[in-house]
XYZ file of C-alpha atoms in Angstrom:
596
model
C -5.872 -26.472 20.228
C -5.195 -28.374 17.023
C -5.269 -26.436 13.793
C -7.919 -27.348 11.271
C -5.758 -26.710 8.187
C -3.300 -29.540 7.547
C -3.448 -30.135 11.308
C -1.012 -27.277 11.955
C -1.281 -25.900 15.472
C 2.297 -24.643 15.739
C 4.149 -23.366 12.687
C 7.679 -21.975 12.524
C 6.213 -18.725 13.860
C 4.288 -20.580 16.566
C 0.941 -20.004 14.881
C -2.093 -22.129 14.204
C -3.199 -22.436 10.590
C -6.914 -22.540 9.936
C -9.208 -22.238 6.966
C -10.827 -18.833 6.766
C -14.403 -19.582 7.918
C -17.370 -19.298 5.552
C -20.940 -20.607 5.598
C -21.289 -23.436 3.076
C -24.750 -22.276 2.000
C -23.431 -18.806 1.179
C -20.484 -20.298 -0.698
C -22.772 -22.441 -2.834
C -25.145 -19.559 -3.587
C -22.298 -17.265 -4.663
C -20.669 -20.027 -6.680
C -23.851 -20.695 -8.646
C -24.859 -17.050 -9.082
C -21.446 -15.911 -10.340
C -20.192 -19.147 -11.979
C -17.066 -19.130 -9.835
C -14.773 -21.875 -8.602
C -15.526 -23.188 -5.133
C -12.293 -21.772 -3.595
C -12.990 -18.346 -5.050
C -16.632 -18.336 -3.914
C -15.471 -19.467 -0.469
C -12.913 -16.675 -0.306
C -15.626 -14.107 -1.072
C -18.028 -15.529 1.509
C -15.272 -15.703 4.133
C -14.821 -11.942 3.829
C -18.291 -11.380 5.222
C -19.973 -10.921 1.845
C -23.527 -12.247 1.736
C -25.233 -13.550 -1.375
C -27.183 -10.277 -1.533
C -23.983 -8.209 -1.331
C -21.908 -10.054 -3.910
C -22.975 -7.759 -6.779
C -21.724 -4.661 -4.939
C -18.588 -6.509 -3.851
C -17.556 -7.705 -7.308
C -18.862 -4.726 -9.295
C -18.998 -1.692 -6.974
C -20.666 1.512 -8.178
C -21.219 4.913 -6.626
C -24.811 4.957 -7.852
C -25.783 1.955 -5.707
C -23.503 2.474 -2.727
C -23.145 6.223 -2.188
C -24.628 7.140 1.207
C -27.079 9.988 1.671
C -24.899 12.908 2.857
C -27.700 13.943 5.218
C -27.266 10.669 7.119
C -24.044 12.140 8.571
C -24.624 14.295 11.615
C -23.943 17.978 10.776
C -23.166 17.271 7.097
C -25.935 19.547 5.828
C -24.826 22.324 8.178
C -21.220 21.937 7.005
C -22.365 22.261 3.388
C -24.400 25.358 4.231
C -21.415 26.946 5.984
C -19.104 26.363 3.031
C -21.586 27.545 0.425
C -22.317 30.607 2.592
C -18.575 31.343 2.513
C -18.386 30.742 -1.244
C -21.270 33.111 -1.977
C -19.925 35.769 0.420
C -16.422 35.434 -1.057
C -15.145 34.829 2.472
C -11.536 33.908 3.231
C -11.586 30.132 3.750
C -8.661 28.099 5.110
C -8.191 24.341 5.342
C -6.300 23.036 8.371
C -5.136 19.494 7.598
C -3.317 16.696 9.337
C 0.178 16.089 7.985
C -0.341 12.574 6.621
C -1.704 11.216 3.324
C -5.310 11.237 4.528
C -5.036 14.840 5.655
C -3.313 15.921 2.451
C -5.845 14.104 0.268
C -8.738 15.605 2.229
C -7.332 19.120 1.862
C -6.731 18.630 -1.864
C -10.332 17.467 -2.387
C -11.691 20.700 -0.880
C -9.160 22.885 -2.672
C -9.985 21.316 -6.030
C -13.763 21.647 -5.544
C -13.480 25.323 -4.643
C -11.067 25.919 -7.530
C -13.626 24.407 -9.884
C -16.044 26.990 -8.482
C -13.575 29.801 -9.164
C -12.163 30.239 -5.651
C -8.800 29.394 -4.092
C -8.444 28.113 -0.527
C -5.413 28.529 1.727
C -3.862 25.476 3.404
C -2.432 25.314 6.928
C -0.724 22.139 8.139
C 0.638 22.217 11.720
C 4.321 21.439 12.113
C 4.583 17.953 13.620
C 7.450 18.777 15.985
C 6.644 22.380 16.918
C 2.835 22.338 17.016
C 1.876 18.688 17.371
C -1.240 17.042 15.987
C -4.356 18.922 14.991
C -5.624 22.452 15.560
C -4.252 24.616 18.337
C -4.795 28.118 19.685
C -1.574 29.144 17.894
C -2.811 27.799 14.553
C -6.141 29.608 14.811
C -4.383 32.821 15.888
C -2.164 32.663 12.811
C -5.030 32.015 10.401
C -7.161 34.730 11.986
C -4.268 37.182 11.646
C -3.992 36.200 7.971
C -7.624 37.179 7.451
C -9.407 33.834 7.754
C -13.191 34.003 8.088
C -13.828 30.244 8.093
C -11.518 27.311 8.847
C -12.268 23.732 7.819
C -10.260 21.157 9.773
C -9.806 17.867 7.928
C -8.602 14.565 9.458
C -8.371 16.312 12.836
C -10.295 18.556 15.189
C -12.899 16.242 16.700
C -11.090 16.247 20.063
C -9.638 19.779 19.934
C -11.969 21.226 22.595
C -9.690 23.946 23.951
C -8.458 25.073 20.533
C -11.980 25.332 19.141
C -13.102 27.292 22.174
C -10.266 29.714 21.444
C -11.400 30.001 17.813
C -14.967 30.721 18.916
C -13.769 33.369 21.359
C -12.235 35.320 18.480
C -15.309 34.792 16.276
C -13.515 32.500 13.843
C -16.013 30.068 12.366
C -14.876 26.439 12.199
C -16.190 23.341 10.438
C -14.675 20.024 11.546
C -14.379 17.069 9.152
C -12.852 14.084 10.924
C -13.090 10.318 11.337
C -11.215 9.590 14.558
C -12.957 8.003 17.533
C -14.645 10.449 19.897
C -15.053 9.837 23.632
C -17.660 12.500 24.276
C -19.865 15.195 22.767
C -18.534 17.249 19.838
C -16.439 20.363 20.475
C -17.771 23.875 19.902
C -17.946 24.513 16.156
C -20.491 25.410 13.492
C -20.453 21.784 12.330
C -18.639 18.610 13.378
C -18.910 15.924 10.728
C -17.526 12.610 11.890
C -19.069 9.179 11.214
C -17.561 8.106 14.551
C -19.475 10.696 16.557
C -21.484 8.926 19.268
C -24.696 10.326 17.792
C -23.908 9.732 14.104
C -26.226 7.292 12.307
C -24.572 7.100 8.885
C -23.014 3.671 9.501
C -19.866 4.835 7.683
C -17.407 4.666 10.572
C -14.785 2.864 8.489
C -14.273 5.852 6.164
C -11.014 7.745 6.177
C -11.270 11.518 6.403
C -10.841 11.734 2.623
C -13.915 9.547 2.227
C -15.921 11.819 4.513
C -14.743 14.859 2.544
C -15.718 13.122 -0.712
C -19.265 12.757 0.639
C -19.097 16.431 1.658
C -18.352 17.346 -1.970
C -21.631 15.680 -2.965
C -23.378 17.663 -0.246
C -21.758 20.859 -1.553
C -22.993 20.139 -5.071
C -26.489 19.545 -3.702
C -26.497 22.729 -1.624
C -25.099 24.790 -4.493
C -27.752 23.416 -6.851
C -30.497 24.341 -4.389
C -29.164 27.903 -4.373
C -29.169 28.034 -8.192
C -25.369 28.313 -8.389
C -25.371 25.908 -11.327
C -27.853 27.802 -13.449
C -24.996 29.216 -15.514
C -22.241 26.666 -14.938
C -21.795 22.925 -14.763
C -21.418 21.410 -11.285
C -17.973 19.957 -10.542
C -17.841 16.247 -11.392
C -16.496 14.868 -8.120
C -15.755 11.489 -9.722
C -12.584 12.980 -11.224
C -11.175 13.157 -7.678
C -11.902 9.582 -6.653
C -8.148 8.925 -6.731
C -7.693 11.235 -3.735
C -10.461 9.463 -1.817
C -8.730 6.141 -2.550
C -5.381 7.472 -1.323
C -6.923 8.318 2.045
C -8.757 4.999 2.345
C -5.720 2.877 1.495
C -2.926 4.821 3.184
C -4.875 5.339 6.404
C -5.366 1.542 6.529
C -9.137 1.739 6.869
C -11.451 -1.262 6.567
C -12.156 -1.789 2.869
C -15.764 -2.842 3.192
C -19.029 -1.428 1.836
C -18.926 2.088 0.438
C -15.304 2.524 1.541
C -14.280 -0.438 -0.607
C -16.164 1.089 -3.534
C -14.212 4.334 -3.047
C -10.917 2.439 -3.041
C -11.797 0.243 -6.013
C -13.214 2.998 -8.215
C -10.552 5.421 -7.010
C -7.769 3.127 -8.197
C -9.418 3.021 -11.623
C -9.468 6.819 -11.679
C -5.866 6.896 -10.457
C -4.857 4.610 -13.332
C -5.557 7.503 -15.710
C -2.861 9.493 -13.836
C -4.701 12.791 -14.229
C -3.755 14.156 -10.794
C -0.549 16.067 -11.597
C 0.858 15.620 -8.098
C 0.530 11.834 -8.118
C 1.939 11.747 -11.651
C 4.940 13.857 -10.598
C 5.623 11.543 -7.656
C 5.518 8.503 -9.924
C 8.087 10.204 -12.154
C 10.571 10.950 -9.354
C 10.054 7.410 -8.035
C 10.900 6.130 -11.533
C 7.714 4.065 -11.596
C 5.812 3.334 -14.777
C 2.327 4.778 -15.165
C 0.685 1.384 -15.236
C -2.666 0.307 -13.781
C -2.792 1.675 -10.230
C -2.898 -0.802 -7.355
C -2.853 -0.541 -3.552
C 0.908 -1.076 -3.863
C 1.262 2.196 -5.758
C -0.874 4.028 -3.199
C 0.584 2.429 -0.083
C 4.237 1.852 -0.973
C 5.204 4.211 -3.806
C 3.100 7.331 -3.360
C 2.039 7.224 0.288
C 5.484 7.091 1.928
C 6.686 10.014 -0.173
C 3.654 12.139 0.658
C 4.062 11.248 4.334
C 7.781 12.070 4.319
C 7.072 15.800 4.482
C 5.083 15.459 7.693
C 7.498 12.950 9.212
C 10.863 14.631 8.785
C 10.356 17.691 6.568
C 7.827 20.453 5.934
C 4.376 19.380 7.015
C 2.437 21.010 4.181
C 4.384 19.525 1.252
C 1.993 16.624 0.656
C -1.183 18.718 0.707
C 0.392 21.305 -1.588
C 1.527 18.632 -4.040
C -1.891 16.964 -4.267
C -3.702 20.281 -4.786
C -1.264 22.021 -7.151
C -1.580 22.358 -10.927
C 1.625 24.388 -11.402
C 4.175 22.270 -13.366
C 7.229 23.997 -11.905
C 5.929 23.774 -8.341
C 5.013 20.114 -8.839
C 8.523 19.177 -9.942
C 10.003 21.026 -6.974
C 7.606 19.474 -4.450
C 7.866 15.925 -5.807
C 11.666 16.081 -5.858
C 11.822 17.375 -2.296
C 9.403 14.706 -1.054
C 11.380 11.971 -2.799
C 14.590 13.163 -1.171
C 12.916 13.397 2.225
C 11.587 9.864 1.785
C 15.126 8.591 1.201
C 16.229 10.332 4.385
C 13.196 8.938 6.218
C 14.124 5.387 5.203
C 17.630 5.789 6.585
C 16.383 7.288 9.853
C 13.719 4.592 10.168
C 16.222 1.797 9.451
C 18.599 3.005 12.147
C 15.887 3.347 14.785
C 14.367 -0.025 13.868
C 17.717 -1.750 14.297
C 18.393 0.006 17.600
C 14.903 -0.756 18.916
C 15.085 -4.414 17.865
C 18.446 -4.693 19.581
C 16.867 -3.444 22.810
C 14.106 -6.036 22.603
C 16.547 -8.863 21.918
C 18.798 -8.026 24.849
C 17.161 -10.479 27.249
C 19.082 -8.973 30.169
C 16.940 -5.839 29.818
C 13.700 -6.858 28.121
C 11.538 -9.940 27.814
C 10.331 -10.477 24.217
C 7.618 -12.680 25.674
C 6.105 -9.756 27.592
C 2.485 -8.792 26.814
C 3.665 -5.448 25.425
C 7.106 -4.317 24.311
C 8.181 -0.770 25.175
C 11.531 0.518 23.934
C 12.978 4.000 24.287
C 15.995 5.728 22.824
C 17.606 9.121 22.966
C 17.033 11.224 19.858
C 14.746 8.799 18.071
C 12.836 10.940 15.589
C 9.145 11.245 16.568
C 8.175 11.325 12.894
C 9.117 7.685 12.297
C 8.605 5.926 15.627
C 5.079 4.899 14.638
C 6.391 3.116 11.553
C 9.087 1.468 13.672
C 6.478 0.309 16.197
C 4.501 -1.237 13.342
C 7.531 -3.134 12.047
C 8.399 -4.482 15.500
C 4.762 -5.447 16.071
C 4.812 -7.548 12.897
C 8.096 -9.153 13.925
C 7.060 -10.143 17.457
C 3.277 -10.214 16.963
C 2.497 -8.314 20.144
C 1.799 -4.648 20.969
C 4.820 -2.366 20.708
C 5.390 1.171 21.986
C 8.431 3.107 20.767
C 9.489 6.260 22.634
C 11.916 8.891 21.373
C 13.564 10.664 24.312
C 14.722 14.287 24.439
C 17.126 14.580 27.379
C 17.258 18.366 27.049
C 13.692 18.628 28.319
C 13.405 15.227 29.998
C 10.417 14.185 27.901
C 9.706 11.366 25.466
C 7.272 11.191 22.555
C 5.857 7.703 22.020
C 3.838 5.887 19.396
C 2.338 2.412 19.693
C 0.825 -0.229 17.425
C -1.257 -3.160 18.642
C -2.584 -6.537 17.538
C -6.212 -7.676 17.214
C -7.719 -8.292 20.631
C -5.471 -5.901 22.554
C -6.860 -2.396 23.082
C -3.692 -0.340 23.342
C -5.435 3.023 23.116
C -7.585 2.276 26.156
C -4.533 1.252 28.188
C -2.708 4.450 27.197
C -5.757 6.504 28.202
C -5.791 4.710 31.562
C -2.091 5.493 32.006
C -2.883 9.155 31.393
C -5.757 9.034 33.876
C -3.344 7.547 36.445
C -0.955 10.480 35.980
C 1.796 8.481 34.278
C 1.624 10.491 31.048
C 1.719 14.137 30.123
C -0.580 13.364 27.190
C -1.957 10.231 25.600
C -4.755 8.654 23.663
C -5.610 6.629 20.588
C -7.728 3.686 19.571
C -7.531 -0.084 19.852
C -4.793 -0.570 17.256
C -2.701 2.586 17.643
C -1.862 5.190 20.269
C 0.326 8.195 20.881
C 1.723 9.525 24.138
C 4.022 11.982 25.854
C 5.874 10.787 28.942
C 8.514 12.076 31.336
C 11.792 10.303 30.611
C 12.144 9.113 34.199
C 8.633 7.610 34.100
C 9.318 5.191 31.225
C 10.038 2.166 33.472
C 6.862 2.809 35.465
C 4.865 3.169 32.243
C 6.244 -0.126 30.945
C 5.228 -1.927 34.127
C 1.769 -0.336 34.039
C 1.112 -1.372 30.420
C 2.391 -4.895 31.023
C 0.022 -5.294 33.954
C -2.956 -3.757 32.163
C -2.508 -5.728 28.939
C -1.314 -9.071 30.307
C -4.633 -10.913 30.051
C -5.703 -9.375 26.739
C -2.345 -10.185 25.177
C -2.342 -13.743 26.520
C -5.721 -14.455 24.940
C -4.843 -12.673 21.693
C -1.567 -14.545 21.274
C -3.256 -17.879 22.033
C -5.848 -17.151 19.364
C -3.307 -15.843 16.856
C -3.826 -17.833 13.691
C -2.919 -17.607 10.036
C -6.119 -17.891 8.036
C -5.805 -19.807 4.764
C -7.881 -19.355 1.622
C -6.415 -21.785 -0.909
C -4.538 -25.093 -0.855
C -2.423 -25.321 -4.004
C 0.625 -26.903 -5.587
C 3.682 -25.244 -7.054
C 2.454 -26.211 -10.518
C -0.994 -24.653 -9.976
C 0.414 -21.506 -8.376
C 0.617 -19.662 -11.668
C -0.529 -16.436 -13.277
C -3.976 -17.851 -14.020
C -4.591 -18.655 -10.353
C -3.273 -15.250 -9.292
C -5.449 -13.340 -11.746
C -8.603 -15.318 -10.931
C -8.420 -14.109 -7.313
C -7.848 -10.486 -8.291
C -11.632 -10.028 -8.443
C -11.323 -9.709 -4.644
C -9.064 -6.646 -4.943
C -8.379 -4.054 -3.630
C -7.030 -5.658 -0.478
C -6.690 -4.215 2.976
C -8.256 -4.441 6.458
C -11.658 -6.098 6.218
C -10.751 -7.537 2.823
C -7.449 -9.401 3.278
C -5.290 -10.585 0.415
C -5.765 -14.328 -0.267
C -3.388 -16.604 1.599
C -2.216 -19.772 -0.163
C -0.558 -22.933 1.144
C 1.750 -25.101 -0.925
C 1.852 -28.475 0.831
C 4.857 -30.792 0.807
C 7.151 -28.655 -1.340
C 10.934 -28.904 -1.390
C 13.069 -25.780 -0.980
C 15.725 -25.362 -3.663
C 18.536 -22.849 -4.170
C 17.811 -20.969 -0.948
C 20.097 -17.993 -0.411
C 20.223 -14.800 1.641
C 19.941 -11.519 -0.237
C 20.632 -7.969 0.903
C 18.628 -6.782 3.929
C 18.149 -10.377 5.101
C 15.656 -11.484 2.446
C 15.643 -15.221 1.666
C 15.180 -16.178 -1.992
C 14.436 -19.731 -3.141
C 12.355 -21.945 -5.395
C 9.573 -24.195 -4.113
C 9.229 -27.503 -5.952
C 6.535 -30.202 -6.104
C 7.449 -33.868 -6.106
C 7.016 -33.898 -9.912
C 9.573 -31.095 -10.297
C 7.196 -28.155 -10.979
C 8.582 -25.014 -9.356
C 7.608 -21.484 -8.349
C 9.938 -18.626 -7.445
C 9.633 -17.521 -3.803
C 10.959 -14.980 -1.349
C 10.674 -14.378 2.400
C 11.217 -10.716 3.236
C 13.649 -9.849 6.062
C 13.508 -13.470 7.212
C 17.130 -14.634 7.374
C 17.318 -14.467 11.174
C 13.785 -15.725 11.807
C 12.530 -19.264 12.287
C 10.966 -19.098 8.822
C 14.288 -18.175 7.250
C 16.146 -20.848 9.176
C 13.681 -23.492 7.994
C 14.087 -22.412 4.370
C 17.875 -22.356 4.589
C 18.256 -25.648 6.481
C 18.074 -27.849 3.394
C 15.779 -30.351 5.112
C 12.848 -32.279 3.710
C 9.508 -31.163 2.340
C 7.719 -28.242 3.988
C 4.238 -26.769 3.997
C 4.621 -23.128 2.997
C 2.033 -20.367 3.459
C 2.100 -17.028 1.690
C 0.808 -14.681 -0.984
C 0.926 -14.843 -4.767
C 2.365 -11.722 -6.375
C 2.830 -10.830 -10.047
C 6.352 -11.197 -11.412
C 6.546 -9.157 -14.588
C 10.290 -8.617 -14.642
C 11.647 -8.533 -18.179
C 8.175 -9.264 -19.588
C 7.922 -12.738 -18.079
C 4.351 -12.288 -16.632
C 4.823 -14.949 -14.007
C 4.253 -15.081 -10.272
C 6.355 -15.028 -7.140
C 5.337 -16.648 -3.868
C 5.827 -14.326 -0.884
C 6.427 -16.615 2.068
C 4.710 -15.707 5.332
C 5.114 -18.879 7.398
C 6.282 -22.494 7.115
C 5.518 -25.784 8.796
C 7.682 -28.892 8.897
C 5.375 -31.950 8.766
C 8.116 -34.092 10.341
C 7.930 -32.149 13.573
C 5.203 -32.524 16.176
C 2.361 -30.107 15.585
């Protein structure tokens, strides 16, 4: 099928280019109402924003967009349970997942209770020894430590057996989660999850930190009703918006509606750098305390917070985000930074080994509907990241399995592409007896498999996903927002489109095309990056780079020294040495001289 943008149906990456669709009537209404350029109004409309929603999209506020906490199933009961515990001076623990969302969620609760004069204890299961989420062992340990109430955050919605064990020993549990649920809620005093089958809040795109942020509003309301604020001011939860934003951005949730407001307003709060843990991490990362962006959350702070759960101590991130002790903060931030450096090295080695497996055509077919690679000793804490990198490289679902020959078992993690429900296929593999454990959602899945069953699992997934993958790959297209020139691709153009920020799923970063540009001074940098300049026919130029592209078809096209190319990519700020320019991040190229 011919592409509708510059007629490109097959780029260097084999993709169709098409204009991101938008209704002309909506574009015109937004353009007139906001006095915007047509391309900018079109970009807003193409992100599913109606004329009635444009005010909230461009100028989000909590006052207009905050949902009624009572619209979440069990939210009022959760608030009652926590205020009951506060009034009774009960021993409350927070059991959190080991990633950024879990750590941010735990820190939100800890900071609210601290503002009310109480300290909470944090328990984060060890990724390798205990696995994901609550377990009988975890509840036994907290009960032995004197816990009266446990709040699970970013986990627990599927922990049926563990919660039964907690109930058997009269340990009260409140679950705050956001993961998909296949059935009724487990046994607990309250299960708050916008993805419960019976939840009517309409907030299923929230990360756990977003759900906890709404819980804080419910706690303030419940405490006010019980006259707890007659002699003290209620905690101002807006001061912790930065933690809600960390969860939303780092958990890669859809940045639409209220969730986008949390991310947008949270980044503004983060820019004040009042959270001592985030500030300490910025210091060890040697990053300036400038205006916070999704880059800071997702690529500077997030990986360091995650490093503890991936290859170190699982509770480091939650402790950092909830601590106010200067000495402890320096110690935690330094340890997380060091662990992140180790994580990068481990991840790099596994990525290279996994890519080598895929490229060895004698063993694997890179054209298969799903790629499954397995290696001895691959660290289970990073295989999900590796799967994501390979998915981006080959644009098809990828499952990476780390094998432990001592026990004959492999831990796997998978990442998928739009249109291919990997989690459902993994669940079916479990139902067929091919897995020891497995589950997930459309875009990601985790599994445990016997080492000798890996070939059978690969064949099963290939058969189950063949048709879905075929359709998804056929429909794979790069959606374009703006046609520009090298001369027009400047700081003014970049900044005009920043009204769309923050970017993420549901609100993608604008994609630009520079048509008929000549590649100059192309060279390969360390790690396979290709640097060059893109020039118009009149000589106007823009600096450009293609990340890790030297061995790809994009890199080969840039380095070939041929004629003019159409180049698609992103505009990024280039403030090195005070220049305040832009750099074009190349995503794909098309050679007009070749058949499309």
